[in-house]
Short mmCIF file of C-alpha atoms in Angstrom, two decimals:
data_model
loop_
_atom_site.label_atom_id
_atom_site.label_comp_id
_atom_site.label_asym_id
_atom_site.label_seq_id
_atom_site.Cartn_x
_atom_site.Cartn_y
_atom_site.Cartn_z
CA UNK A 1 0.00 0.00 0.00
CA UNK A 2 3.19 2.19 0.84
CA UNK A 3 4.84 2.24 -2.92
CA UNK A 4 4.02 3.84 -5.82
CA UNK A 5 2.22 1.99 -7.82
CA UNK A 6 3.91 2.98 -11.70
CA UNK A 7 7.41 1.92 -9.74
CA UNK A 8 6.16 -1.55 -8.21
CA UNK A 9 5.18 -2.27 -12.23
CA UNK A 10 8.67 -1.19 -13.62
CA UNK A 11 10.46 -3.49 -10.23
CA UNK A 12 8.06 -6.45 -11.53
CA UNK A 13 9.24 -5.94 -15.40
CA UNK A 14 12.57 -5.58 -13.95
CA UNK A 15 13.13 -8.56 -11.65
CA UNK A 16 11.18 -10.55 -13.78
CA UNK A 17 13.67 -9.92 -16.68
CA UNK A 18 16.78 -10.36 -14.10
CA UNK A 19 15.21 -13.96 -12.77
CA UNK A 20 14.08 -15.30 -16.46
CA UNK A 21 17.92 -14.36 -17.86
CA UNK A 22 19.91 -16.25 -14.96
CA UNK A 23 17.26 -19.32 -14.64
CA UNK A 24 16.51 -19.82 -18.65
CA UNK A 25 13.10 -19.62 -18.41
CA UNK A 26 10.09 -17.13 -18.10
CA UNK A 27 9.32 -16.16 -15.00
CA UNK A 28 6.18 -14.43 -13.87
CA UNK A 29 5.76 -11.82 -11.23
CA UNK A 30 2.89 -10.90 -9.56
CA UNK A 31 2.00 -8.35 -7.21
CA UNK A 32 -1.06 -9.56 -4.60
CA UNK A 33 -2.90 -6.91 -2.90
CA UNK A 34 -2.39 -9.72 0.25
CA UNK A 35 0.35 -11.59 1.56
CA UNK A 36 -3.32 -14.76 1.44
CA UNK A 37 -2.95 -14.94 -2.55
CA UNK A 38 0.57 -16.08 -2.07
CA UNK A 39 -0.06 -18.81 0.85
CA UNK A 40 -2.84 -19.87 -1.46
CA UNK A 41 -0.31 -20.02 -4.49
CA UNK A 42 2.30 -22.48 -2.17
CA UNK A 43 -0.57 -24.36 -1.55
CA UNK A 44 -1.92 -24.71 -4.77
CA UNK A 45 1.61 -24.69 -6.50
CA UNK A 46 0.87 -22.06 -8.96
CA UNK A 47 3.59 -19.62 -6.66
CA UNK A 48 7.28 -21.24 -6.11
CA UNK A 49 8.86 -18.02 -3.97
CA UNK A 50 7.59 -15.07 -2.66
CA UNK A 51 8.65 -11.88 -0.62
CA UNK A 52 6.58 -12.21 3.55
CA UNK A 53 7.19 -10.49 6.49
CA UNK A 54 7.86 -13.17 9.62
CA UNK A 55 3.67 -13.00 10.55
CA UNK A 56 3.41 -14.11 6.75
CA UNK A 57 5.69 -16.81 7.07
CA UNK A 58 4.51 -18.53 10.27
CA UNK A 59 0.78 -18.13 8.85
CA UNK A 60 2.17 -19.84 5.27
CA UNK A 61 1.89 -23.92 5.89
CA UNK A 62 3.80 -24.82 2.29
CA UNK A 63 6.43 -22.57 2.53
CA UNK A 64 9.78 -21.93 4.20
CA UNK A 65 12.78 -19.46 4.65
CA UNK A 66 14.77 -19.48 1.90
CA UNK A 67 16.73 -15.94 2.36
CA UNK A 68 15.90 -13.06 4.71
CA UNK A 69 17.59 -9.50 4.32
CA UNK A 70 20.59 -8.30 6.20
CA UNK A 71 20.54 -4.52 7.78
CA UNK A 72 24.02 -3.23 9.16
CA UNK A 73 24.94 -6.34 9.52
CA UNK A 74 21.76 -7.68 11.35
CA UNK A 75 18.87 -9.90 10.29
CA UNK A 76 16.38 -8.09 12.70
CA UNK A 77 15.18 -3.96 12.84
CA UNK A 78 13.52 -1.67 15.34
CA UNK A 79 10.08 -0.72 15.42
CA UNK A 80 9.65 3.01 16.01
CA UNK A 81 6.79 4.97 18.09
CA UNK A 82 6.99 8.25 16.03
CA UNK A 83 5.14 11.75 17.26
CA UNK A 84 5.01 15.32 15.62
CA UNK A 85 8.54 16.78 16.95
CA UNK A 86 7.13 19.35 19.01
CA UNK A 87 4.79 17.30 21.09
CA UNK A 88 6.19 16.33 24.35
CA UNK A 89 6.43 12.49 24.18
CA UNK A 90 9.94 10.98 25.38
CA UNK A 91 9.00 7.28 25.93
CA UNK A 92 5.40 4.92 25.02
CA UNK A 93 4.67 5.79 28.65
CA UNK A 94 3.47 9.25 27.55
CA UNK A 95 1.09 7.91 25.23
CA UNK A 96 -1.43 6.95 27.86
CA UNK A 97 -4.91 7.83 27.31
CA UNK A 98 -4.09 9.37 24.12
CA UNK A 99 -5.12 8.54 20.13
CA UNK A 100 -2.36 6.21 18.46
CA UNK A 101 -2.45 4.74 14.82
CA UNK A 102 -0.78 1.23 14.23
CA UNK A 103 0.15 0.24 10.38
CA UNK A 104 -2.57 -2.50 10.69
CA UNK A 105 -3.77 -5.44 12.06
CA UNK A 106 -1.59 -7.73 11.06
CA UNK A 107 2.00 -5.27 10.79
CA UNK A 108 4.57 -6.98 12.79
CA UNK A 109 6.91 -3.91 13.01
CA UNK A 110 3.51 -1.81 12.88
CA UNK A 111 1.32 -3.97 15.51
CA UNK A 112 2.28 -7.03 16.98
CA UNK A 113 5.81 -6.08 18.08
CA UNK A 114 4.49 -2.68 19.80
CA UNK A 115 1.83 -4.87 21.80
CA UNK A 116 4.24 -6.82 22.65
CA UNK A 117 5.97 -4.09 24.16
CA UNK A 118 3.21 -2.86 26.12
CA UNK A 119 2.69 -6.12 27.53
CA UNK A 120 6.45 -6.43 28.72
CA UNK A 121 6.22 -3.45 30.36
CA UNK A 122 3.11 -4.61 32.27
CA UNK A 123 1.10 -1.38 29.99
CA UNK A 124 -1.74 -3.78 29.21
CA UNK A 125 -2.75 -7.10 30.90
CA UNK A 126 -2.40 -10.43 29.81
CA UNK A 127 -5.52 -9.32 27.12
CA UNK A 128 -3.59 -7.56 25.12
CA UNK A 129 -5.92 -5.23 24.26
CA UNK A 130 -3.99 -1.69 22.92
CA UNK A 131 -7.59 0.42 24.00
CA UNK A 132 -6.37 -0.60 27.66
CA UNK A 133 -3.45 1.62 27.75
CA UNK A 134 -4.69 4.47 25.15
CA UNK A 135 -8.30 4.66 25.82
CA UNK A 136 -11.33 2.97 24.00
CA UNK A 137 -12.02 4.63 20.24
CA UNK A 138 -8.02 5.91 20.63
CA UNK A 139 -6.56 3.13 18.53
CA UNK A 140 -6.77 3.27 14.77
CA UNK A 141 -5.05 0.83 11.96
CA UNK A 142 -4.18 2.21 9.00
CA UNK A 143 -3.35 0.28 5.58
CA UNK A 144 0.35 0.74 5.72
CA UNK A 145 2.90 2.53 7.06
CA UNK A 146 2.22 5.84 5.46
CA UNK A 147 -1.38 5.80 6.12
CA UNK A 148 -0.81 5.31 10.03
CA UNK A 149 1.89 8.44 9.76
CA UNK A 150 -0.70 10.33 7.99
CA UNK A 151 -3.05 10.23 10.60
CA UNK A 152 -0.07 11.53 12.83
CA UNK A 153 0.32 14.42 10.43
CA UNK A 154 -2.81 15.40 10.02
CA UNK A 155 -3.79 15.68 14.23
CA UNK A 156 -6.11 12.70 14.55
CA UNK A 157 -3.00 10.48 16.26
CA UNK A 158 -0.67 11.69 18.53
CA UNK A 159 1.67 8.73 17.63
CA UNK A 160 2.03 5.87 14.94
CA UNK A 161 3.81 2.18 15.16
CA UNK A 162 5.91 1.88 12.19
CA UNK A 163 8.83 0.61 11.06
CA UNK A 164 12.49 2.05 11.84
CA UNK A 165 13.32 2.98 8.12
CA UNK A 166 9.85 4.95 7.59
CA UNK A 167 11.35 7.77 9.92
CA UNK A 168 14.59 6.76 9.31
CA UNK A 169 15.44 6.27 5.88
CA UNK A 170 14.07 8.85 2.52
CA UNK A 171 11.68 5.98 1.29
CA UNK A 172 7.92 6.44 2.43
CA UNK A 173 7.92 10.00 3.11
CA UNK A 174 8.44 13.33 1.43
CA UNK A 175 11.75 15.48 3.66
CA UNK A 176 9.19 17.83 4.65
CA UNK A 177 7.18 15.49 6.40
CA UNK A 178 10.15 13.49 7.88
CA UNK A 179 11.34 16.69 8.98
CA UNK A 180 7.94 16.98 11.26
CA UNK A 181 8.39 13.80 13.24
CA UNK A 182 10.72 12.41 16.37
CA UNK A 183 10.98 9.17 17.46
CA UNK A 184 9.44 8.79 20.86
CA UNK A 185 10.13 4.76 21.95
CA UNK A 186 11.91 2.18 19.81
CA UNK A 187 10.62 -1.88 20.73
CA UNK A 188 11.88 -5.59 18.91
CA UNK A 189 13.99 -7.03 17.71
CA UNK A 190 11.68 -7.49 14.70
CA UNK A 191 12.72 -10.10 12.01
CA UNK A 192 14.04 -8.80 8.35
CA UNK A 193 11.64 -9.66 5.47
CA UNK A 194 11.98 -13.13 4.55
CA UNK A 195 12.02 -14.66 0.62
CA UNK A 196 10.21 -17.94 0.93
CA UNK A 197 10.23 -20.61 -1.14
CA UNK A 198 7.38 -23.44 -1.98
CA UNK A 199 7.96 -26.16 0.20
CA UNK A 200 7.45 -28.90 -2.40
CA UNK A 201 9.85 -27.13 -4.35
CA UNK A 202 13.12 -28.98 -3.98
CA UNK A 203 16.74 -29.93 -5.10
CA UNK A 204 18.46 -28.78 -7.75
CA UNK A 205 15.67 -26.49 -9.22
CA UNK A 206 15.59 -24.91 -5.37
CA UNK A 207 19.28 -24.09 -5.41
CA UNK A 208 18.91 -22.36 -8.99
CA UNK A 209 16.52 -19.88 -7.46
CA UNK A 210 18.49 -19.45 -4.35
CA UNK A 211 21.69 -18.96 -6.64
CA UNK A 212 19.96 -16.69 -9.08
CA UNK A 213 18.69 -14.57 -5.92
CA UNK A 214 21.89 -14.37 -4.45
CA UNK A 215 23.53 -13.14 -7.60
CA UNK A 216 21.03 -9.58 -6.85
CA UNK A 217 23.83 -9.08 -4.27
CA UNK A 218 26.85 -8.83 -6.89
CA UNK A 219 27.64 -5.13 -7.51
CA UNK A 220 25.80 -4.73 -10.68
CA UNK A 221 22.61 -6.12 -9.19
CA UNK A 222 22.64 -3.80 -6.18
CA UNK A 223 20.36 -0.95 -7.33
CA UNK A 224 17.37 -3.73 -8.67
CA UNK A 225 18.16 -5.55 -4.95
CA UNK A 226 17.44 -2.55 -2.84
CA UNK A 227 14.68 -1.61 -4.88
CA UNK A 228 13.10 -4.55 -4.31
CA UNK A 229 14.26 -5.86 -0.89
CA UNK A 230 15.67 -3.35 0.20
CA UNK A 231 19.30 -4.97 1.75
CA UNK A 232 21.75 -7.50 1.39
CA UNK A 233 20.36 -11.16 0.80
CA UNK A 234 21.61 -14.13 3.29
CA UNK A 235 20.87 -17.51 4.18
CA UNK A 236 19.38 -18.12 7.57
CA UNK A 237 18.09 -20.69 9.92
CA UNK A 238 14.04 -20.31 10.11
CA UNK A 239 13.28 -21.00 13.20
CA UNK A 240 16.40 -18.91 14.56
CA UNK A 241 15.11 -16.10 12.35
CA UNK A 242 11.37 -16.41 13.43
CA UNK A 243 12.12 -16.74 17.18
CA UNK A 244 11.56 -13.29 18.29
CA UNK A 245 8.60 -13.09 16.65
CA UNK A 246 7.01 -16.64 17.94
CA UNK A 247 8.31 -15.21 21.36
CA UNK A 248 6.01 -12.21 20.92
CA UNK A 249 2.58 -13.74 19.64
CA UNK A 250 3.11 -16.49 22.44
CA UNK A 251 1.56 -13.75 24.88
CA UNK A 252 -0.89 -12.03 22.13
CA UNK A 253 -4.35 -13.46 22.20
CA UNK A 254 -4.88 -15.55 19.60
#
């Protein structure tokens, strides 16, 4: 919901192109308006690999890690509480009582990771419910990112659960309205996007695609990578990867 929508048609052409020359084949790629059509495609086998958050992944019964992406280094981020700069928030705390947007329901940088956070610090009870610590009709959930930081700018939230790079990096927002905002709390570790791979898909045709993928982190590749993943490509353990996040919806309601 965050990108614009004449550059998420040139990535497609683009990776597309990039996949079909190192595999020898056409490739299709497809860009769901839910992370359901692609569990539904590893199911049905009519998607091999696709690009999840770590809620995706765990939800996603055919499919497994095949690469995540690296930041600095790491293979987790921050999620960010983010307020108008000249309102007096310092710390979650603050927030009390007062009107908050989350990305959406199902955000882990954006939802479930805040809650989390709230429950650790003993903010909400075992529940879970975000309208305990900021007031019934004070929570809202946007469609994205961007539409939860909208709300911020526009008065109707005080503060927004987003993602690290949102504030931090020139990618979702214009420099004027960066230029607006403060980070007021930071909460995770939150798991890097994850490239996952059709379960039933295996040997040799499996390590062509991981190969091919891999090659998006050779110099020339870069630019097309971080377009479309944004960082460096690795290989990691799943369940290693997943573990902060299965650590945080163990004490979410289900």
């Amino acid at each position: 919901p965050d990108k614009n929508p004449d550059q998420m048609l040139a990535e497609r052409e683009a990776v597309a192109k990039f996949l079909s020359d190192k595999l020898g084949r056409p490739v299709e790629v497809i860009i769901p308006l839910s992370s359901a059509v692609i569990n539904e495609g590893f199911a049905n086998g009519t998607i091999d690999i696709g690009y999840l958050s770590g809620n995706d992944l765990i939800n996603a019964k055919d499919a497994e890690l095949l690469l995540v992406g690296e930041i600095n280094g790491k293979t987790t981020y921050k999620s960010y509480w983010v307020a108008l700069k000249d309102k007096p928030y310092s710390r979650v705390e603050d927030l009390r009582g007062k009107p908050v947007a989350f990305a959406s329901k199902t955000s882990t940088s954006g939802f479930i990771i805040p809650l989390w956070d709230l429950r650790q610090k003993n903010l909400v009870s075992e529940k879970a419910d975000p309208e305990e610590f900021f007031g019934k009709g004070n929570v809202f959930f946007g469609t994205g990112y961007v539409s939860a930081i909208e709300r911020v700018l526009a008065g109707d939230a005080e503060a927004a659960a987003v993602s690290y790079y949102v504030l931090d990096e020139n990618k979702h927002l214009s420099e004027e309205q960066r230029a607006k905002l403060k980070k007021i709390a930071e909460q995770g570790d939150v798991p890097t996007h994850i490239i996952a791979i059709r379960r039933s898909l295996t040997g040799a045709e499996r390590d062509k695609l991981k190969a091919a993928l891999l090659m998006l982190n050779d110099d020339e590749n870069i630019e097309l990578r971080d377009r479309l993943f944004t960082s460096k490509l690795v290989e990691a353990d799943q369940e290693t990867h997943l573990r902060p996040l299965r650590e945080a919806l163990a004490i979410l309601p289900k």
